[in-house]
Amino acid sequence: MLLVFVLATGIAAVWLRNLLASAMLLGIYSLLMAALWVVLDAVDVAFTEAAVGAGLTTALMLFAIWLTGRQEKPPVRKPWFPLAGALITGGLLIFGTIDMPKFGDPQAPAQVHVAPYYLENAEAQTGVPNVVTSVLASYRGFDTLGEVTVVFTAGMGVVVLLGGLRRRRRTDET
Amino acid sequence: MDVLGHFNYWVAIALAMVGLYAVTARGHLIKKLIGLSLFQTSVFLLFISIGKVSGGTAPIIAEGFTVYSNPLTHVLILTAIVVSVATLAVGLALTVAIKRTYGTEEDDEIEALDRAEDEQ
Amino acid sequence: MVLDVLSWITISAGAFFILAGGIGLIRLPDVFCRVHAAGLTDTVGAGLMLTGLMLQAGATLVTVKLVLIMVFLIFTSPTASYALAHAALLDGIKPWTKADRKERKP
Amino acid sequence: MFLAAAAALLATMALGLTRAFAGPTVYDRVLAVNSIGTKTVLLIAVLGFLMERPDFLDISLLYALLNFIGTIAVLRFIRQRRGPVGN
Amino acid sequence: MKDYFVLRVMAKLLIPFILLFGFYVQMHGDYGPGGGFQAGVIIAAALILYAIVFDVGPARRVAPMWMLVALSCIGVLLYASVGVATMMAGGQFLEYGVLAHDPAHGNHLGILIIEIGVGVAVAAAMLMIYFSFAGRR
């Protein structure tokens, strides 16, 4: 049920030509996604989605739209070629899912490799009942260091692109 | 081969198709970014669907539960969401910079301006 | 037992109010009326439903969190409605009046 | 009982979604975002009870706190933009 | 935006709660859902609310740009320095077990410290992004 909602919202967000409306639909999309993560047991992911989608994405989108333009121009070309490309890709991917294990199968390859080890040993080895946190920070700490660096680099990149630091320096001098 | 067993994967793929279409067919750069974030969420959905174990609960160890969903995919996606917002912000900043330089944010017009500059 | 029945009653009343709000969201003629429907029934419906959940939970930490959710909802929901209606007014959208209905009818 | 409440919430979310898709003005869509946000708060709380893991309530608490920031951002957007008034 | 009485009062009322909730999420991430990433975003959201209601200027005085840049650097470096510290203590990079006598305690401590690093870095980076968008006129 939620999945159908999510799909419909995604399609509508692409369909509409008014960018403000698209941004709003993206907000709804994020809300539905958060509910979906809760249904699929991914509580931490839902938490992140909630924190990010509730204020941050909408505000950023609105500011970007304010700085550029509000309305999208109608397309010049007919979009048959991209549509065909998307459909062919989707068809191939669906063909690929036929071999995949059934949804929620406890014997699926993803479930039997390292996850049981984490689930059994995480609390004893780290003293942290939330397995997601312990895997995030301890077992895959190196990974997370990389992710933090990516976020840091993105922040710096935006500041440099939009000239935040240069403006500041100029106000200091005057 | 049953429909319900693969429905989640199919929705993820449909979302990926929508995102791909938006990225390739739409000329407006912000619309392309929206398509990009749809594509990203489709990947998230695929991962979380793989990680779900039927009958399991959230992977926070508590008394009275024995079956938990796979925490590994949750970890990967959790960081990916924050990173996706950061990349979205970089994309928006690039769009703003392009708007400032070219005066437009439509794909075709930017290309036309580039071509005109080359010919000069 | 009494608590169970009471919580069922409140939860179903909350669900009824929320559904009514949803129908109002569809049926009412313009933004301002819809703000009214959504805002009013959201606070009442959400309040009733959270009260029902509280009765289910009993006196635990869960109840404290539910109370907090309710308090914050009661604070934020009208603020959002206010901001939204003000934004719509600023953008030059005229509130719907009886005259519009006469125009629309034929 | 929780299932019935969740079903009612889902139905209302569907109604809100139709308003968001059909909404003639942008504000209808903002309103739909807002109201679906409240429904999500309730839905997550009810789901937490349904799955007997009430510590999910943190998420709905977070949404209850943060959900109105988007709407206020819209108000600010409208105030700052002195451009043409359109759809 | 300052002339909206309702918004001003609501913002002043809610921002402390949002900040408090952010810190709660940061510290409670071991036992419930949450952690550094989420806490960072929540704290950033509180300041963004302040910036929306009271304009960007005062918000920038609360958290000036140089401070944000420094904070995000400090966050990343805190994370990395935990790794270096474990190496100094005789373990491998980011092997927290050597931080305390008991490996489990060391792990717990290491997780707490790096979560704080993540939270600081993410909050500062998000605020940097928002301020550079909002500061352009």
XYZ file of C-alpha atoms in Angstrom, chain E residues 5-101:
97
model
C 4.567 37.328 16.647
C 3.328 33.741 16.569
C 6.342 32.447 14.707
C 8.760 34.286 16.954
C 7.252 32.894 20.123
C 6.982 29.405 18.714
C 10.554 29.419 17.498
C 11.839 30.617 20.849
C 9.768 27.952 22.565
C 10.724 25.063 20.342
C 14.378 25.629 19.509
C 15.617 24.597 22.977
C 13.569 21.424 22.767
C 14.915 20.588 19.340
C 18.472 21.151 20.516
C 17.844 19.066 23.631
C 16.355 16.312 21.524
C 19.394 16.464 19.267
C 21.731 15.926 22.196
C 19.475 13.159 23.509
C 19.671 11.413 20.156
C 23.437 11.838 20.132
C 23.891 10.256 23.527
C 21.089 7.735 23.348
C 22.194 6.346 19.997
C 23.648 3.287 21.695
C 20.346 2.130 23.121
C 17.699 3.298 20.696
C 17.588 4.563 17.171
C 19.880 7.486 16.581
C 23.505 8.423 16.453
C 25.892 11.027 15.240
C 24.500 11.529 11.753
C 20.943 12.082 12.916
C 21.928 14.262 15.855
C 24.025 16.464 13.624
C 21.166 16.990 11.221
C 18.709 17.731 14.044
C 20.969 20.346 15.631
C 21.480 21.885 12.209
C 17.694 21.928 11.747
C 17.239 23.843 15.014
C 19.628 26.558 13.878
C 18.048 26.583 10.433
C 14.689 27.258 12.074
C 16.322 30.143 13.907
C 17.761 31.420 10.637
C 14.388 31.184 8.905
C 12.461 33.038 11.573
C 15.015 35.610 12.727
C 16.788 36.112 9.397
C 20.208 34.821 8.440
C 22.224 37.649 9.947
C 21.597 36.888 13.643
C 21.969 33.171 12.980
C 25.350 33.853 11.430
C 26.334 35.795 14.507
C 25.424 32.774 16.630
C 27.448 30.454 14.425
C 29.853 32.410 12.246
C 31.264 30.852 9.143
C 34.842 30.487 10.330
C 33.558 28.682 13.406
C 31.542 26.265 11.306
C 34.504 25.523 9.081
C 36.679 24.983 12.118
C 34.046 22.805 13.780
C 33.599 20.532 10.813
C 37.371 20.137 10.573
C 37.485 19.353 14.283
C 34.757 16.733 13.895
C 36.547 14.860 11.137
C 39.889 15.168 12.914
C 38.373 13.913 16.180
C 37.228 10.809 14.379
C 40.602 10.272 12.752
C 42.521 11.028 15.936
C 40.665 8.253 17.747
C 42.081 5.954 15.113
C 45.570 7.352 15.650
C 45.152 7.055 19.415
C 44.293 3.395 19.115
C 47.392 2.937 16.995
C 49.479 4.675 19.657
C 47.966 2.420 22.293
C 49.111 -0.609 20.400
C 46.080 -1.605 18.370
C 45.219 -1.216 14.748
C 43.647 1.888 13.211
C 40.188 2.369 14.798
C 40.498 -0.752 16.951
C 38.828 0.571 20.083
C 39.451 -2.437 22.278
C 42.745 -1.015 23.537
C 41.257 2.209 24.862
C 40.247 0.683 28.196
C 41.196 -2.364 30.214
